[in-house]
Amino acid sequence: MDSQQFTTEPSSNGTVERGFTVGDVPGLRSPASGADRAPLTFDVIIAGCGPTGAILAAELRLHDVRVLVLEKETEPKSFVRIVGLHVRSLELMAMRGLLDRILEHGRRRPAGGFFAAIPKPAPKGLDSAHAYLLGIPQPVIERLLEEHVIELGAQVRRGCAVVDFEQDDEGVTVELADGERLRSRYLIGCDGGRSTVRKLLGVGFPGEPSRTETLMGEMEVGVPREEIAAKVAEISETRQPFWLRPFGEAVYSVVVPAAGVGDRAEPPTLEDFKHQLRTIAGTDFGVHSPRWLSRFGDATRLAERYRVGRVLLAGDAAHIHPPIGGQGLNLGIQDAFNLGWKLAAQICGWAPETLLDTYQAERHPVAEDVLDNTRAQGELLSAGPGPQAVRRLLTELMDFDEVNRHLIEKITAIGIRYDFGEGPDLLGRRLRDIDVKQGHLYGLLHRGRGLLLDRTERLTAGGWSDRVDYLADPTAVLDVPCVLLRPDGHVAWIGDDQQDLDRHLSHWFGKPAD
């Protein structure tokens, strides 16, 4: 079909997307004529099937959006690297009914000691039903999410690398490495820190290049735990970054400086780790049987824009930083949950005019904050006397509950508050998984729709009931009369007046149905 035919074709859920003009965005390339364009087969093409791309595809499929995920790698990752899901990511998984599937493959750890590896426990009463870190092998979480998105009806094609694209008023033409050309309404770059999509889009990626490099891996040790703990405590007073942390039976996470070891273009070896351990600690602790080994730098960069026309960026394609605090994977997953329902609304035809723009408005500042806190942690992990003096001071300050709580909420992303204007402190924040008369709040969010939780039993979602669910529950554990939740669980409105509610429903969920 040519472009004229497509303008009258409904999307997969029977609605028509609001118009978009390439002329609105200077510098976008456009195919010469509609006759040269491939058929618009998909609503969204996602480049990259890591956790960010898979979660985004799943969110779109909840709204019957036609999705194709392209992954350049022919096979999933084979090395077993353990990644950590922080509190907010666990909550989001629970909102979509995914958490139970994931929990059985992971190992729970206390939610403490994240900020610059300062060994402080989490404050008591952390405001979440999932106040822990879940360590899970990276290949496992990627497999589970890929299986999930396929179950929801998305297409996933491996061995398909995006090499070029062009966008026009009605869609994006994507060219693959083998010359195949595909068409979709939107293209999303979830293709990592070296994102091809971002580079082709011409979006700046300012920040700092890598200055120092670090070796990180997981391996078994051959000496008693007490001996390791004593040596690490001794060295931590004067030398950073350096740590050995238990991660299961006889398995340790090991971090050592990479300076002077091997070729940065080559993957590190177990002997590289042994050499650095002997240099710093005087012993290699008998390390053996590595699960995975990696080398990373401290490059820190943030995309200038998350959207240009019909092409958007998410995850590491939009931001990179050192893995201090374990925030990178979680930041990308949370990007996907923020973007998914908004892009689906745009495609389904009910999005308010500026809704898709709120993706960058909300997530860009969050990424800026993550980059800043990793910069700060990097300084606290350096060996200089000044940074070490600041580290000792912060270690003392973290004995105050307010300081420790603030830093934990920052790292785990449960402290995020989007700017929705004046209102109670809860406005713009995520709502924890409270008890409701139907069980738990998050169990009501599995479909990726909004939710009106009404303690007054006097309000209604009215003409928005095709997008917003309603629960009258005077027993809900809330200190406000009613809340309107977005599909990502953030509080979009608080009050008890129907007219005011209708205004906010229109603001977030568009015009009411006829």
Tab-separated table of C-alpha atoms in Angstrom, residues 232-420:
chain	number	residue	atom	x	y	z
A	232	VAL	CA	38.678	-5.807	52.459
A	233	ALA	CA	38.019	-3.724	55.592
A	234	GLU	CA	41.722	-2.983	55.886
A	235	ILE	CA	42.145	-1.920	52.274
A	236	SER	CA	38.900	0.041	52.042
A	237	GLU	CA	40.364	2.640	54.382
A	238	THR	CA	42.891	3.705	51.783
A	239	ARG	CA	42.176	2.173	48.380
A	240	GLN	CA	39.129	2.486	46.111
A	241	PRO	CA	37.634	1.108	43.955
A	242	PHE	CA	38.204	-2.292	45.477
A	243	TRP	CA	35.813	-4.807	46.960
A	244	LEU	CA	34.939	-8.445	47.260
A	245	ARG	CA	31.293	-9.074	48.134
A	246	PRO	CA	29.660	-12.441	48.753
A	247	PHE	CA	27.109	-13.294	46.088
A	248	GLY	CA	25.892	-16.767	46.896
A	249	GLU	CA	27.656	-19.868	48.179
A	250	ALA	CA	31.433	-19.325	47.826
A	251	VAL	CA	30.821	-16.875	44.963
A	252	TYR	CA	32.033	-13.289	45.191
A	253	SER	CA	31.551	-10.136	43.183
A	254	VAL	CA	35.060	-8.732	42.647
A	255	VAL	CA	35.921	-5.157	41.665
A	256	VAL	CA	39.512	-3.963	41.165
A	257	PRO	CA	41.175	-1.126	39.240
A	258	ALA	CA	42.091	-1.991	35.658
A	259	ALA	CA	45.011	0.415	35.338
A	260	GLY	CA	47.998	-1.195	33.620
A	261	VAL	CA	46.253	-4.514	32.985
A	262	GLY	CA	45.851	-5.960	29.524
A	263	ASP	CA	44.536	-4.366	26.354
A	264	ARG	CA	41.294	-2.409	26.820
A	265	ALA	CA	40.128	-3.716	23.452
A	266	GLU	CA	40.337	-7.307	24.719
A	267	PRO	CA	38.110	-8.934	27.364
A	268	PRO	CA	39.816	-9.363	30.754
A	269	THR	CA	41.068	-12.736	31.958
A	270	LEU	CA	41.068	-14.413	35.353
A	271	GLU	CA	44.831	-13.865	35.478
A	272	ASP	CA	44.217	-10.099	35.145
A	273	PHE	CA	42.057	-10.236	38.272
A	274	LYS	CA	44.604	-12.328	40.164
A	275	HIS	CA	47.385	-9.899	39.261
A	276	GLN	CA	45.420	-6.882	40.494
A	277	LEU	CA	44.324	-8.632	43.687
A	278	ARG	CA	47.910	-9.582	44.521
A	279	THR	CA	49.100	-6.040	43.762
A	280	ILE	CA	46.485	-4.392	46.002
A	281	ALA	CA	45.812	-6.981	48.703
A	282	GLY	CA	48.953	-9.105	48.646
A	283	THR	CA	46.849	-12.196	47.847
A	284	ASP	CA	44.551	-13.358	45.077
A	285	PHE	CA	42.214	-15.033	47.610
A	286	GLY	CA	42.419	-18.219	45.564
A	287	VAL	CA	39.886	-16.942	43.029
A	288	HIS	CA	38.827	-19.457	40.373
A	289	SER	CA	35.905	-20.608	38.212
A	290	PRO	CA	34.747	-17.188	36.985
A	291	ARG	CA	31.087	-16.825	36.009
A	292	TRP	CA	31.709	-13.671	34.006
A	293	LEU	CA	34.424	-11.035	33.683
A	294	SER	CA	34.091	-7.517	32.333
A	295	ARG	CA	35.912	-4.239	32.026
A	296	PHE	CA	34.105	-0.911	32.148
A	297	GLY	CA	34.981	2.746	32.073
A	298	ASP	CA	33.417	5.750	33.746
A	299	ALA	CA	32.111	7.499	30.623
A	300	THR	CA	29.033	9.567	31.462
A	301	ARG	CA	26.811	10.902	28.684
A	302	LEU	CA	23.207	12.021	28.186
A	303	ALA	CA	21.378	12.458	24.890
A	304	GLU	CA	20.385	16.044	24.179
A	305	ARG	CA	16.957	14.917	23.014
A	306	TYR	CA	14.922	11.769	23.507
A	307	ARG	CA	12.706	12.388	20.482
A	308	VAL	CA	13.079	13.726	16.964
A	309	GLY	CA	9.829	13.387	15.071
A	310	ARG	CA	8.816	9.737	14.900
A	311	VAL	CA	12.081	8.400	16.303
A	312	LEU	CA	12.698	8.114	20.057
A	313	LEU	CA	15.473	6.864	22.340
A	314	ALA	CA	15.309	4.848	25.566
A	315	GLY	CA	17.686	3.056	27.907
A	316	ASP	CA	21.426	3.169	27.275
A	317	ALA	CA	20.804	4.697	23.847
A	318	ALA	CA	19.748	7.826	25.754
A	319	HIS	CA	22.164	7.736	28.702
A	320	ILE	CA	25.308	5.959	29.892
A	321	HIS	CA	27.149	6.089	33.199
A	322	PRO	CA	29.358	3.868	35.359
A	323	PRO	CA	27.511	0.929	36.957
A	324	ILE	CA	28.025	2.352	40.456
A	325	GLY	CA	24.893	1.717	42.463
A	326	GLY	CA	23.505	-0.661	39.832
A	327	GLN	CA	21.131	1.912	38.316
A	328	GLY	CA	21.622	1.535	34.551
A	329	LEU	CA	19.388	-1.447	33.809
A	330	ASN	CA	16.718	-0.070	36.118
A	331	LEU	CA	16.805	3.380	34.539
A	332	GLY	CA	16.171	1.851	31.119
A	333	ILE	CA	13.311	-0.351	32.344
A	334	GLN	CA	11.683	2.680	33.942
A	335	ASP	CA	12.084	4.652	30.680
A	336	ALA	CA	10.147	1.903	28.929
A	337	PHE	CA	7.279	1.943	31.422
A	338	ASN	CA	7.034	5.730	31.112
A	339	LEU	CA	7.089	5.740	27.318
A	340	GLY	CA	5.007	2.664	26.537
A	341	TRP	CA	1.501	3.838	27.464
A	342	LYS	CA	2.109	7.310	26.040
A	343	LEU	CA	3.252	6.002	22.664
A	344	ALA	CA	0.341	3.543	22.621
A	345	ALA	CA	-2.051	6.425	23.311
A	346	GLN	CA	-0.563	8.362	20.393
A	347	ILE	CA	-0.975	5.418	18.047
A	348	CYS	CA	-4.474	4.566	19.287
A	349	GLY	CA	-5.587	8.145	18.663
A	350	TRP	CA	-6.603	9.309	22.134
A	351	ALA	CA	-3.394	10.942	23.350
A	352	PRO	CA	-3.638	14.590	24.402
A	353	GLU	CA	-1.573	16.790	22.126
A	354	THR	CA	1.479	17.083	24.392
A	355	LEU	CA	1.396	13.652	26.054
A	356	LEU	CA	4.282	12.126	24.089
A	357	ASP	CA	6.416	15.183	24.852
A	358	THR	CA	6.120	14.432	28.575
A	359	TYR	CA	8.338	11.376	28.045
A	360	GLN	CA	11.425	13.549	27.667
A	361	ALA	CA	10.145	16.183	30.106
A	362	GLU	CA	9.873	13.551	32.845
A	363	ARG	CA	12.666	11.101	32.107
A	364	HIS	CA	15.491	13.425	30.992
A	365	PRO	CA	15.751	15.071	34.454
A	366	VAL	CA	15.681	11.625	36.103
A	367	ALA	CA	18.640	10.546	33.969
A	368	GLU	CA	20.456	13.799	34.792
A	369	ASP	CA	20.048	13.013	38.475
A	370	VAL	CA	21.344	9.450	38.025
A	371	LEU	CA	24.378	10.720	36.123
A	372	ASP	CA	25.077	13.232	38.885
A	373	ASN	CA	24.812	10.685	41.677
A	374	THR	CA	27.125	8.282	39.846
A	375	ARG	CA	29.615	11.121	39.386
A	376	ALA	CA	29.436	11.780	43.123
A	377	GLN	CA	29.841	8.096	43.936
A	378	GLY	CA	32.807	7.884	41.591
A	379	GLU	CA	34.535	10.646	43.501
A	380	LEU	CA	33.829	8.873	46.790
A	381	LEU	CA	35.393	5.710	45.380
A	382	SER	CA	38.630	7.402	44.330
A	383	ALA	CA	41.762	6.972	46.408
A	384	GLY	CA	42.731	10.604	46.910
A	385	PRO	CA	42.857	11.976	50.472
A	386	GLY	CA	40.212	14.615	49.727
A	387	PRO	CA	37.562	12.202	48.351
A	388	GLN	CA	38.350	9.742	51.128
A	389	ALA	CA	37.822	12.463	53.738
A	390	VAL	CA	34.438	13.258	52.175
A	391	ARG	CA	33.635	9.544	52.135
A	392	ARG	CA	34.350	9.252	55.853
A	393	LEU	CA	32.147	12.270	56.553
A	394	LEU	CA	29.271	10.894	54.447
A	395	THR	CA	29.620	7.547	56.186
A	396	GLU	CA	28.994	9.350	59.481
A	397	LEU	CA	26.086	11.344	58.060
A	398	MET	CA	24.408	8.178	56.814
A	399	ASP	CA	23.898	7.159	60.429
A	400	PHE	CA	21.127	9.781	60.370
A	401	ASP	CA	17.982	8.064	59.122
A	402	GLU	CA	16.962	10.994	56.909
A	403	VAL	CA	20.260	10.981	55.017
A	404	ASN	CA	20.364	7.218	54.563
A	405	ARG	CA	16.705	7.136	53.481
A	406	HIS	CA	17.211	9.940	50.955
A	407	LEU	CA	20.139	8.168	49.296
A	408	ILE	CA	18.411	4.775	49.222
A	409	GLU	CA	15.269	6.299	47.692
A	410	LYS	CA	17.437	8.039	45.097
A	411	ILE	CA	19.294	4.881	44.064
A	412	THR	CA	16.163	2.694	44.026
A	413	ALA	CA	14.090	5.363	42.201
A	414	ILE	CA	11.207	5.327	44.684
A	415	GLY	CA	11.917	8.958	45.551
A	416	ILE	CA	11.075	10.250	42.050
A	417	ARG	CA	8.417	12.935	41.879
A	418	TYR	CA	7.366	14.180	38.445
A	419	ASP	CA	6.314	17.829	38.234
A	420	PHE	CA	2.522	17.771	37.869
